[in-house]
Short mmCIF file of C-alpha atoms in Angstrom, two decimals:
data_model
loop_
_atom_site.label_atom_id
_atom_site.label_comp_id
_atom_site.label_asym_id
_atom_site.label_seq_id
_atom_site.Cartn_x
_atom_site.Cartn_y
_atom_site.Cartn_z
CA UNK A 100 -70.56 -142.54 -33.79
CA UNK A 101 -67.36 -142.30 -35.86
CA UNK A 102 -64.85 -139.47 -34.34
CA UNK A 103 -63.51 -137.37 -37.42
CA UNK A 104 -60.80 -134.59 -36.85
CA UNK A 105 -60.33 -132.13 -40.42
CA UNK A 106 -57.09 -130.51 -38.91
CA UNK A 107 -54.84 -133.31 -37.05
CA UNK A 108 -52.08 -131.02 -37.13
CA UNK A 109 -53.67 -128.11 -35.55
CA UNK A 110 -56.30 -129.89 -32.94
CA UNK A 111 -53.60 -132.53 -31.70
CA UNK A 112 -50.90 -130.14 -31.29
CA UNK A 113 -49.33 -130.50 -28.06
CA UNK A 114 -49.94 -127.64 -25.15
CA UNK A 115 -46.52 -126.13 -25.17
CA UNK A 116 -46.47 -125.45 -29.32
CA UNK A 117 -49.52 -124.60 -29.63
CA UNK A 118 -48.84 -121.91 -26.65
CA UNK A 119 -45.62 -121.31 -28.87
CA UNK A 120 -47.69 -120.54 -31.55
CA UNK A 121 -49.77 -118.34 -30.26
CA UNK A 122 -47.96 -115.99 -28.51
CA UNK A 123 -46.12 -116.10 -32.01
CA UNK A 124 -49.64 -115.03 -33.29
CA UNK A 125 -50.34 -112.55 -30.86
CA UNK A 126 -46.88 -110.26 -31.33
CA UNK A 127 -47.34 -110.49 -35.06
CA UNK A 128 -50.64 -109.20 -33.98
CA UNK A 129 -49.98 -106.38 -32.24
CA UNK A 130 -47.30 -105.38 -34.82
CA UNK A 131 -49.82 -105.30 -37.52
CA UNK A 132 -52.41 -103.71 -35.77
CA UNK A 133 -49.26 -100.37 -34.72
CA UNK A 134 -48.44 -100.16 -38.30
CA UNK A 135 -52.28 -100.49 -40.14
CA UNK A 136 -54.95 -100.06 -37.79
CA UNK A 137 -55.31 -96.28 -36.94
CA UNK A 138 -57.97 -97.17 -34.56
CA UNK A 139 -55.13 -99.30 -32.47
CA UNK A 140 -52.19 -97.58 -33.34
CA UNK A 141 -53.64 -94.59 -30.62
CA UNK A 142 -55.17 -96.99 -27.90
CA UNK A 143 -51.66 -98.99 -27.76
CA UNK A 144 -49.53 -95.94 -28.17
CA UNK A 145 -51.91 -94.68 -25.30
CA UNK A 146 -51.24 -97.82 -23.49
CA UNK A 147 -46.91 -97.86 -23.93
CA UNK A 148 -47.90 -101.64 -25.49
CA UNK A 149 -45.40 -102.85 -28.38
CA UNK A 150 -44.97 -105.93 -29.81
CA UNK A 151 -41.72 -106.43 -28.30
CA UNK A 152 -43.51 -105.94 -24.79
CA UNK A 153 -45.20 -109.13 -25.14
CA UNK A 154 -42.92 -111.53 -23.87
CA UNK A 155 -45.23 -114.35 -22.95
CA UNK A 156 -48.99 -115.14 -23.37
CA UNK A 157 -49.60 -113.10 -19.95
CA UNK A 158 -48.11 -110.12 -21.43
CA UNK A 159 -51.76 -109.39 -23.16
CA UNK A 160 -52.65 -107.92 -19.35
CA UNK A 161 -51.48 -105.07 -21.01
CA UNK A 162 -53.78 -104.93 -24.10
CA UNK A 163 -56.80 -102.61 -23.41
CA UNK A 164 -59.83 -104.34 -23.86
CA UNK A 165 -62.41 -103.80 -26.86
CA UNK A 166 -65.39 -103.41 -26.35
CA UNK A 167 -68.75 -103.67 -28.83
CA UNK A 168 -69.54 -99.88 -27.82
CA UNK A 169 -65.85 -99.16 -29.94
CA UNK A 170 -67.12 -100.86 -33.04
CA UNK A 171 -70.32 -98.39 -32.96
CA UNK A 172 -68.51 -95.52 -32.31
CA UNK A 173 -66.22 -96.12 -34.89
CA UNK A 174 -69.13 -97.09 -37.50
CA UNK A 175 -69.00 -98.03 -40.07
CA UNK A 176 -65.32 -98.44 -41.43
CA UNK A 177 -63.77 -96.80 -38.33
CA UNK A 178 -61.67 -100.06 -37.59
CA UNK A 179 -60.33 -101.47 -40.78
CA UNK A 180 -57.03 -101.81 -41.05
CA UNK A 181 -56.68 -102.52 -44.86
CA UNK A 182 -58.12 -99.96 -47.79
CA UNK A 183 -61.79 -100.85 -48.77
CA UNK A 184 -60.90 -102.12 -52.08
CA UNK A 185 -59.23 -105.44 -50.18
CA UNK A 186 -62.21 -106.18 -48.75
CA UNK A 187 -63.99 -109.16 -50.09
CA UNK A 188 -67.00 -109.26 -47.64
CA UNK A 189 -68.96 -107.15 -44.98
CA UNK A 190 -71.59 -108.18 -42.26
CA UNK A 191 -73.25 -106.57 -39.67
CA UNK A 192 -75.30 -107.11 -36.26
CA UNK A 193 -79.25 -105.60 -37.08
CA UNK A 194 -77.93 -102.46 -34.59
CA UNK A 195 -81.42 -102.16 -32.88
CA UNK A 196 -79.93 -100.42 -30.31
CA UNK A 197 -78.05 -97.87 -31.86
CA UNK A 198 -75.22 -98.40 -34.60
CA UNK A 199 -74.38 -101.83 -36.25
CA UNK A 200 -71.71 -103.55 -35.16
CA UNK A 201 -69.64 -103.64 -38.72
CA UNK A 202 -67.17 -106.17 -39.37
CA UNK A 203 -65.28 -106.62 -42.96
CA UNK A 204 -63.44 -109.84 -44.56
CA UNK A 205 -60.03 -109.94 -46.69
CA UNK A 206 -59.96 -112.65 -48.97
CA UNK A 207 -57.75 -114.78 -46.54
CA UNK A 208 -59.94 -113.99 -43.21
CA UNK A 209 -62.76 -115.89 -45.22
CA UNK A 210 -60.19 -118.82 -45.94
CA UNK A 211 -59.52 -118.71 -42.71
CA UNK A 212 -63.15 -118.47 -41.34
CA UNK A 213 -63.47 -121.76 -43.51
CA UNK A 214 -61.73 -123.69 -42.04
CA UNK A 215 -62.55 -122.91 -38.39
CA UNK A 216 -66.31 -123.83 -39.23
CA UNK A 217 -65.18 -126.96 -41.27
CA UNK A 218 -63.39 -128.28 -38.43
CA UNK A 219 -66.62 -127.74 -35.97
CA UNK A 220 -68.69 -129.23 -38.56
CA UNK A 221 -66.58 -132.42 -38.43
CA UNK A 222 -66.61 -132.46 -35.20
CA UNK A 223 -70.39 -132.69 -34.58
CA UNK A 224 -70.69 -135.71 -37.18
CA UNK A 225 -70.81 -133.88 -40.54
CA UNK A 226 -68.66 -135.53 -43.52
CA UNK A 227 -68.13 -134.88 -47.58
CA UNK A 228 -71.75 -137.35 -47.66
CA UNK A 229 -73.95 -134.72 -45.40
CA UNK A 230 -76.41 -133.20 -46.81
CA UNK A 231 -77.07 -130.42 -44.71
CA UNK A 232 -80.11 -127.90 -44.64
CA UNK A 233 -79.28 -124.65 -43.42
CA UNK A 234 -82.18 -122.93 -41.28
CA UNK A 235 -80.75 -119.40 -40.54
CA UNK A 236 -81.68 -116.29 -42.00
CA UNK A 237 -78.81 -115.39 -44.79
CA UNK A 238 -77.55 -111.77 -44.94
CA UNK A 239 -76.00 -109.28 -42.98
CA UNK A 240 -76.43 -111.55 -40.21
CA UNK A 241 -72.92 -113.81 -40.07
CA UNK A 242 -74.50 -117.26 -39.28
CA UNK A 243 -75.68 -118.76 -42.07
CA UNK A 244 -72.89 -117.80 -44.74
CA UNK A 245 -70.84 -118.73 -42.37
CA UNK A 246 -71.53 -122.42 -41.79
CA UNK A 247 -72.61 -122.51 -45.41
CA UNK A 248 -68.42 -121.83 -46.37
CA UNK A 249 -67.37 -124.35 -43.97
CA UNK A 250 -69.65 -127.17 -44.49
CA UNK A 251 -68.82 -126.72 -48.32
CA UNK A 252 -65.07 -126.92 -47.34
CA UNK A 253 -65.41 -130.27 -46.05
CA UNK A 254 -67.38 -131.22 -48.73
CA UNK A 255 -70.76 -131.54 -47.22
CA UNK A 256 -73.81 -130.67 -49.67
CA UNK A 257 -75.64 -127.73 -48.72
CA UNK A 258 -79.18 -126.70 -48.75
CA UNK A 259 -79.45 -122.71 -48.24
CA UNK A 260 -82.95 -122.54 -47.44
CA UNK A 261 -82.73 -119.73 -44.93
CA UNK A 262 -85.17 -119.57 -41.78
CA UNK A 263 -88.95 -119.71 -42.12
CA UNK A 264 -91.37 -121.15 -44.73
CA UNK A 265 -91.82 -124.17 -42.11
CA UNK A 266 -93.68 -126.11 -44.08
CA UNK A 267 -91.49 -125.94 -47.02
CA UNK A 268 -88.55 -126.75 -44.88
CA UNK A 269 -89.79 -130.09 -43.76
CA UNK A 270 -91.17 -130.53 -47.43
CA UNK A 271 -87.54 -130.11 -48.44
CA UNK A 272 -85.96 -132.80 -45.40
CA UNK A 273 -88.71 -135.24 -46.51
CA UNK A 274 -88.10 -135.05 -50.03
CA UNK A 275 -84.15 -134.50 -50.30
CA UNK A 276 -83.61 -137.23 -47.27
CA UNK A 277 -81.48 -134.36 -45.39
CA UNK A 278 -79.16 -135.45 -42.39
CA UNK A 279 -78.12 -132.77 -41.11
CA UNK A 280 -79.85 -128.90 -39.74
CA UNK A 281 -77.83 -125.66 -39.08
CA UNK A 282 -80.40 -123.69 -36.96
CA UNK A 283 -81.13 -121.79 -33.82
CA UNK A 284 -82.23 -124.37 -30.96
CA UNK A 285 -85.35 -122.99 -30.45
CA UNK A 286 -86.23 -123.03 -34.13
CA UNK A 287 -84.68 -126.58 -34.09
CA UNK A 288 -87.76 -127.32 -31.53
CA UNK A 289 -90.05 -125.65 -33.21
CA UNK A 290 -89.87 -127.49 -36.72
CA UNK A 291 -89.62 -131.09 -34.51
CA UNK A 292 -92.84 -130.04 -32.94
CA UNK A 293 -94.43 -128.42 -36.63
CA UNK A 294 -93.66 -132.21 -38.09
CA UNK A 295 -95.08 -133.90 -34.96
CA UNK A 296 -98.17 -132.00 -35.78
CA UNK A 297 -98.39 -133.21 -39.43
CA UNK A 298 -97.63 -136.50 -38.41
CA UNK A 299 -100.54 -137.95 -39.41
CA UNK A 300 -99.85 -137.46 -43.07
CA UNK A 301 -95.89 -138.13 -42.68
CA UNK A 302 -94.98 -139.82 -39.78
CA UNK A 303 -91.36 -139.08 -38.32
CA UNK A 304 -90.06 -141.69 -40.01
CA UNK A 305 -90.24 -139.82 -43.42
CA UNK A 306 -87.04 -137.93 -41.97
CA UNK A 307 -83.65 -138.32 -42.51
CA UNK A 308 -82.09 -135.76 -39.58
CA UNK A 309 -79.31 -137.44 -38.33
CA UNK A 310 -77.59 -134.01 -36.59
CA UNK A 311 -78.13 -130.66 -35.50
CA UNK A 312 -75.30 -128.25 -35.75
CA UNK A 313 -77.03 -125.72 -33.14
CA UNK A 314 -75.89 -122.01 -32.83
CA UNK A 315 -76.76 -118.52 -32.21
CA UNK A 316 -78.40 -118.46 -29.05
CA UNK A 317 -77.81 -120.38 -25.81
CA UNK A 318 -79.75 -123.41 -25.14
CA UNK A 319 -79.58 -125.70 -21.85
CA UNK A 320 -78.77 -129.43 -21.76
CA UNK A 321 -82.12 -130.34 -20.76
CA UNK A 322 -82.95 -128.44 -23.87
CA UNK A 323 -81.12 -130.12 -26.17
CA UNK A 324 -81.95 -133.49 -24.51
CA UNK A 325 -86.11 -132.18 -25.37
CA UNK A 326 -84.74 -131.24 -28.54
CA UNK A 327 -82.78 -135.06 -29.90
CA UNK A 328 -86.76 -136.65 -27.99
CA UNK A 329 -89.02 -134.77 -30.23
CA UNK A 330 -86.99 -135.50 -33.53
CA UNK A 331 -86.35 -139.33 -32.49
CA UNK A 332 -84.67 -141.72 -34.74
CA UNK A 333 -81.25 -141.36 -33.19
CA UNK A 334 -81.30 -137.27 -33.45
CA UNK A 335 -77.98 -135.83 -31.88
CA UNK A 336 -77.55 -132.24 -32.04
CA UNK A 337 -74.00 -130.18 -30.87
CA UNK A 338 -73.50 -126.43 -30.01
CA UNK A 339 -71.12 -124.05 -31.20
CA UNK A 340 -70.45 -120.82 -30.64
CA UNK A 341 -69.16 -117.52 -32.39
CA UNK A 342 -70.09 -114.07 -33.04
CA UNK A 343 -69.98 -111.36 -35.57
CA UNK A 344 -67.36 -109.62 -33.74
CA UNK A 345 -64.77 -112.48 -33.90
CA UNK A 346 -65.75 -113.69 -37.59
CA UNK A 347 -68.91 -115.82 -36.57
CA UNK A 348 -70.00 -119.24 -36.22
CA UNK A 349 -66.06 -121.04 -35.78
CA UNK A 350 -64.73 -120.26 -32.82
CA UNK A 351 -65.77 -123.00 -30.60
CA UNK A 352 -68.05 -125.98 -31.07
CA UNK A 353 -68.63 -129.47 -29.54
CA UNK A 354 -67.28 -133.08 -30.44
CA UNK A 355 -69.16 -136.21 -30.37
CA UNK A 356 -68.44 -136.41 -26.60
CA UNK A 357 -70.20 -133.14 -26.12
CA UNK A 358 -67.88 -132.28 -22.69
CA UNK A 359 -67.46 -128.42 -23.64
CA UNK A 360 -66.89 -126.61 -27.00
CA UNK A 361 -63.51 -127.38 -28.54
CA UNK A 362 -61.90 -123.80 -29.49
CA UNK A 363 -59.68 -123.03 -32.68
CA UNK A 364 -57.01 -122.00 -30.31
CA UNK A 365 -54.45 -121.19 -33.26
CA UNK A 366 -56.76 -118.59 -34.28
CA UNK A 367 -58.40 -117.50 -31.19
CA UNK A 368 -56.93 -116.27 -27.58
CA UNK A 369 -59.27 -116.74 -25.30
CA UNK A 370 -58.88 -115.33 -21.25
CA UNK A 371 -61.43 -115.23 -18.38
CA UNK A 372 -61.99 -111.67 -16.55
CA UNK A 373 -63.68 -110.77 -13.83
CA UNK A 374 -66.83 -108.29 -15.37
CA UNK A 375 -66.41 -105.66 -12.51
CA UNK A 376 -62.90 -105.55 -11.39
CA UNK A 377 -61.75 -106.52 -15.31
CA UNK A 378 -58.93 -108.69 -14.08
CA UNK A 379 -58.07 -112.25 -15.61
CA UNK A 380 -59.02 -115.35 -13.36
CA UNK A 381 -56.64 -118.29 -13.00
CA UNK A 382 -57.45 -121.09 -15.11
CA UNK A 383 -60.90 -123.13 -14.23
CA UNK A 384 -62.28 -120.01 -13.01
CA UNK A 385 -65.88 -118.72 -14.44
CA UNK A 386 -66.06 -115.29 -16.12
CA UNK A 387 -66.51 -112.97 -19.01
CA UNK A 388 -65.00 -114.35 -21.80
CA UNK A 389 -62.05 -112.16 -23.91
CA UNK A 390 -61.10 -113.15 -26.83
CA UNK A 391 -58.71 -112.05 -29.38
CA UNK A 392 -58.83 -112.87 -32.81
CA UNK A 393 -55.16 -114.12 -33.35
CA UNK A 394 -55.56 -114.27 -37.29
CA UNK A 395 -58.20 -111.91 -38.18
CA UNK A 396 -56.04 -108.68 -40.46
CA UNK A 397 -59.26 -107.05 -42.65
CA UNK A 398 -60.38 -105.67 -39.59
CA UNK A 399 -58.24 -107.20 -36.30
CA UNK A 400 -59.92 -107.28 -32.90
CA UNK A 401 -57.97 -107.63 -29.50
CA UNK A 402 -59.19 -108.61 -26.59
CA UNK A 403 -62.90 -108.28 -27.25
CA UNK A 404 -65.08 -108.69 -24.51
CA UNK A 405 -67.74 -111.20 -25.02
CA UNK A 406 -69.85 -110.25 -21.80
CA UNK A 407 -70.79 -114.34 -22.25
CA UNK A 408 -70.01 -116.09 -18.83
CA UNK A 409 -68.25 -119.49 -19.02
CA UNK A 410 -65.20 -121.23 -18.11
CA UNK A 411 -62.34 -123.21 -19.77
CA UNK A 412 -61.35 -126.50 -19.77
CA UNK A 413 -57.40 -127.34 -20.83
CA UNK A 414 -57.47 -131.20 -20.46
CA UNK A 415 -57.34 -133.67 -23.18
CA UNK A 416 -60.35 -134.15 -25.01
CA UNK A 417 -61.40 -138.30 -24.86
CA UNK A 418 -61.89 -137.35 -28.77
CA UNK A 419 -58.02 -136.99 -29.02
CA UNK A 420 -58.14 -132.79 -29.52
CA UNK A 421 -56.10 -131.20 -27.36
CA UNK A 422 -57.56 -128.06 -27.51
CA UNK A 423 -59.06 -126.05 -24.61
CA UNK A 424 -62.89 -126.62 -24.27
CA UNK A 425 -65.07 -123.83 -22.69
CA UNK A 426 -68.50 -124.40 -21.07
CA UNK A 427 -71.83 -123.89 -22.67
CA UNK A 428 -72.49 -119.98 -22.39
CA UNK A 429 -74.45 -119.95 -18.66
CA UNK A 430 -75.55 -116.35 -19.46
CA UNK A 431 -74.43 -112.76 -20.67
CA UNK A 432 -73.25 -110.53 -18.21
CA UNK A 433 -75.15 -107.90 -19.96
CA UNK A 434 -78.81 -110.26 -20.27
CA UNK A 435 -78.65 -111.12 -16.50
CA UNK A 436 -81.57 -110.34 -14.86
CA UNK A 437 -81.53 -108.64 -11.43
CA UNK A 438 -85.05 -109.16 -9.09
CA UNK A 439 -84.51 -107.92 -5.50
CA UNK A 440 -81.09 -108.52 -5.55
CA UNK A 441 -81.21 -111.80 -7.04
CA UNK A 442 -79.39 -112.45 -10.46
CA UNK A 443 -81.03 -114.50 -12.06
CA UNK A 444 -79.84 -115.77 -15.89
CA UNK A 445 -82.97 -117.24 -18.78
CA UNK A 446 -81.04 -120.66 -18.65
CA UNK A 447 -81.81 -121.27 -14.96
CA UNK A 448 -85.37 -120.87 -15.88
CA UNK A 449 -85.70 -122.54 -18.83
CA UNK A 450 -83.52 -125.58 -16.79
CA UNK A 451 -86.32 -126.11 -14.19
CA UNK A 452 -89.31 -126.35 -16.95
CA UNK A 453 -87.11 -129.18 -19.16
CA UNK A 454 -88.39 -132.91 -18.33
CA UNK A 455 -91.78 -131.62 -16.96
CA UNK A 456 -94.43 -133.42 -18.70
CA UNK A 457 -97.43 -131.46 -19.89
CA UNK A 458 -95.85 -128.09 -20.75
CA UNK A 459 -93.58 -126.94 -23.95
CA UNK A 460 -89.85 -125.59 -23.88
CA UNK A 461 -91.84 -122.31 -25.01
CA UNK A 462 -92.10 -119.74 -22.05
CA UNK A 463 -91.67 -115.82 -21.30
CA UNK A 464 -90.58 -114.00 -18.43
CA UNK A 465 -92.23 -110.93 -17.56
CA UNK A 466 -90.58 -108.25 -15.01
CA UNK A 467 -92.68 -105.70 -13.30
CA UNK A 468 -92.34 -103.64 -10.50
CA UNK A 469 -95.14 -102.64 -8.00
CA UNK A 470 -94.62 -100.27 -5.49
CA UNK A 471 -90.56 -100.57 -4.64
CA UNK A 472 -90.12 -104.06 -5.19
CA UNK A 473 -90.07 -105.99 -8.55
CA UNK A 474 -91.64 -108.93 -9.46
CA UNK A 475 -91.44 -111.62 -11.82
CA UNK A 476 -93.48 -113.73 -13.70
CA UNK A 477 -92.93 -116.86 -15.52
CA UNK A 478 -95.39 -117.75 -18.51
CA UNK A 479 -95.58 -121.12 -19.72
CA UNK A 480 -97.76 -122.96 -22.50
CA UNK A 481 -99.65 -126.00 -22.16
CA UNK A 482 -98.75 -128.68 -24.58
CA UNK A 483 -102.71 -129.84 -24.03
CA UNK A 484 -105.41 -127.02 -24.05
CA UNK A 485 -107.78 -129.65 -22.57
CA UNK A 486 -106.01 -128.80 -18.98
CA UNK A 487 -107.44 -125.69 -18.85
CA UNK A 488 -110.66 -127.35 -17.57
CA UNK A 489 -109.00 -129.35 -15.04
CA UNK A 490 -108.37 -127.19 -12.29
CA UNK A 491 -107.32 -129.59 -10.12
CA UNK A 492 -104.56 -130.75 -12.33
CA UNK A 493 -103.76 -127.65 -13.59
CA UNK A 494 -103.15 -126.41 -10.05
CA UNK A 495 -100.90 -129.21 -9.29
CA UNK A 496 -99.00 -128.78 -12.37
CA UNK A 497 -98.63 -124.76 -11.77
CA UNK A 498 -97.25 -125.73 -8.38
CA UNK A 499 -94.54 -128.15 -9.76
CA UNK A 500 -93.55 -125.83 -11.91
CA UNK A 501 -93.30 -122.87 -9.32
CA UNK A 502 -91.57 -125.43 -7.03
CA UNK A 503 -88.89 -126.06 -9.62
CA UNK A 504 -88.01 -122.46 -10.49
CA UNK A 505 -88.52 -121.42 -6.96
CA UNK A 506 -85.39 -123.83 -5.51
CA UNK A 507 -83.34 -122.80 -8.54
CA UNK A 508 -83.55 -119.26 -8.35
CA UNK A 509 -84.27 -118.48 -4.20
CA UNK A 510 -86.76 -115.89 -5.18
CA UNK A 511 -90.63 -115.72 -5.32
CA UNK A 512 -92.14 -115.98 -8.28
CA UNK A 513 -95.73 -116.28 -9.99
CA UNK A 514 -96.32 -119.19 -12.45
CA UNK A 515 -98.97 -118.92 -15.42
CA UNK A 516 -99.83 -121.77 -17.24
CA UNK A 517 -100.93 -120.39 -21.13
CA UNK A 518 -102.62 -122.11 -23.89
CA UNK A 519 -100.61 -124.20 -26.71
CA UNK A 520 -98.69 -122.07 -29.28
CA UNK A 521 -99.98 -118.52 -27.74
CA UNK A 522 -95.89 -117.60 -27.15
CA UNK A 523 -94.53 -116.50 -30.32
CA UNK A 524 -91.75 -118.70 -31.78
CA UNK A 525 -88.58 -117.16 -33.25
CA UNK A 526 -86.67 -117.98 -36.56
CA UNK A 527 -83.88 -116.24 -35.31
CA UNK A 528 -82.39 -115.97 -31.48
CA UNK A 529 -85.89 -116.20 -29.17
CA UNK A 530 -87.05 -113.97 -27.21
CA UNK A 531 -87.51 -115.02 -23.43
CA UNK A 532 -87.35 -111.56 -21.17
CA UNK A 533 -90.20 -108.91 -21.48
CA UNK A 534 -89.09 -105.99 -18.55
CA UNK A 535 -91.74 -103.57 -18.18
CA UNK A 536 -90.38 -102.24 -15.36
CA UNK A 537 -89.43 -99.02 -16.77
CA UNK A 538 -92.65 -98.63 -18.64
CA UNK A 539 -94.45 -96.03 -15.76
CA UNK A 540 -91.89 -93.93 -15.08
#
């Protein structure tokens, strides 16, 4: 597959200027945010920080952190740091648990936003010939506009067809020959197994899918590998990564070599902390992500804390970027399960189903506590309903399964086996944890 970089300038750049330029970045930063953010003016007065007291990229130790709770309490226009009539554009998170998390675009944070996506799009295989169907739900929600700018910056051709309305969707890839799909993985899956099941009447060859440019919730390798399998005909899908907070999708995203997610380190500063003491780890070391938003002036954010766990890579890409990679998100600090003292992250379990054969990516966990201890339970669906009958088999397959999760996690857990398409399927980020453990008090 043909390697295509949209910024040579900025992804080549050597370590030592692109450090240059961002500590360039980060006092110009800081001097913006004392003289037009009121929000930070009083947390880095509070703090003794100044822009002349960063010295070096270190220096941002003494930055207080931001945090998601600031952006509610400061809902809805709290943070800006420019009068409402510059801004061009405002999202939000849905705020289901309490205030949305507002963020707001000047016209050149959107140029910007641009052209982080564009280069991520390039980098997972898309070009000015793509024609690229975009699967996420537009609106407040920052995904889908998002890709949709920077795919149309590199000159891709975009369908906006938003998420659901599966049949319609594959109606659309047969009939428009699409290449490429912007949607969640899970959704991804679901659509590959919705044309499987019509396959009959247009076999998989009617497609045209060439890539997946995946986002908005976490997905495993053996996920993705199930994913490419079910679509066929040479299907390669990359992750990216972004969130609302720090523009969107655009802030880090795979290459064709898929060995981490390349990050837009001009426009994003990006540390490892530890979540409990809040110190930064030396480099290689896996943590909470921080990041600050280097160029971001309608409404700036430093060092936000993702509560995503990964860890960055700072060698040279084999695709010729030189920019840091992290890892694939292993969990949220905030998502992590805890069962009898365990800690146990969705991925794990979702890692030991992948590559069994009989059962779909599809499962739910379900947390209960009886008496003083909790317990856990892992539903999975049958790809065959047929099995249900076969106790024999379905016992041995139950067992496998329990086996699997059992030596990832070091905990005991209970295994049921469910019938074909009784877990509900997601447009948007699935679902995976019910906890019901609070429910009887």
């Amino acid at each position: 597959m043909e390697n295509r970089i949209f910024n040579k300038e900025m992804e080549c750049m050597s370590r030592k200027d692109l450090e240059s330029l961002q500590l360039e970045r980060l006092k110009a930063l800081v001097d913006y945010c004392e003289k037009n953010s009121a929000f930070y003016a009083k947390r880095l007065a509070e703090a003794g920080v100044t822009a002349d007291k960063i010295k070096c990229l270190s220096d941002i130790e003494y930055i207080p952190y931001t945090t998601k709770d600031d952006l509610r309490d400061t809902y809805p226009f709290g943070m800006l740091s420019v009068p409402k009539e510059k801004i061009v554009r405002v999202h939000a998170s849905s705020g289901t648990t309490g205030n949305p998390t507002v963020v707001a675009y000047t016209k050149e944070d959107l140029e910007n936003w641009s052209e982080q996506v564009a280069r991520l799009a390039m980098a997972a295989g898309a070009n000015e010939s793509t024609m690229v169907q975009i699967c996420f739900g537009y609106g407040m929600f920052t995904g889908a506009l998002g890709l949709h700018y920077g795919l149309e910056k590199i000159g891709a051709t975009v369908v906006p067809t938003s998420s659901g309305n599966t049949e319609k969707q594959l109606k659309f890839m047969r009939d428009f020959q699409t290449d490429a799909i912007v949607a969640t993985p899970s959704y991804c899956m679901y659509l590959a197994e919705a044309a499987r099941g019509m396959a009959d009447k247009y076999p998989m060859e009617s497609y045209n899918l060439k890539y997946g440019i995946l986002g908005s919730e976490g997905s495993t390798p053996e996920m993705r590998a199930e994913i490419e399998s079910h679509w066929g005909n040479g299907f390669f899908c990359t992750d990216n990564y972004g969130m609302s907070e720090l523009n969107g999708p655009g802030m880090s995203g795979e290459c064709m070599y898929r060995d981490g997610l390349h990050i837009n380190e001009d426009h994003f500063l990006c540390e490892i902390i530890d979540s409990k003491t809040l110190s930064v780890l030396d480099k290689g070391s896996t943590g909470e992500l921080v990041v600050t938003n280097l160029t971001k002036r309608g409404l700036p954010i430093l060092r936000y804390r993702t509560k995503d766990i990964t860890n960055i890579n700072y060698d040279v890409c084999k695709c010729g970027r030189t920019t840091a990679r992290m890892h694939k998100i292993i969990g949220r600090s905030d998502d992590m399960i805890k069962v009898r003292g365990v800690n146990v992250f969705p991925s794990q379990v979702e890692s030991a189903l992948i590559g069994i054969g009989g059962i779909s990516p599809n499962y739910l966990i379900v947390l209960r506590r009886e008496g003083f201890s909790d317990s856990m339970e892992v539903r999975v669906e049958l790809t065959d309903g047929s099995l249900l009958d076969n106790y024999g088999e379905l016992v041995a397959l139950q067992k496998r399964i329990h086996d699997n999760i059992k030596n990832i996690l070091g905990i005991e857990i209970k295994v049921t086996l469910v019938e074909p398409n009784s877990i509900e399927r997601f447009t948007g980020k699935a679902k995976r944890v019910l906890d019901l453990r609070n429910e009887n008090k």
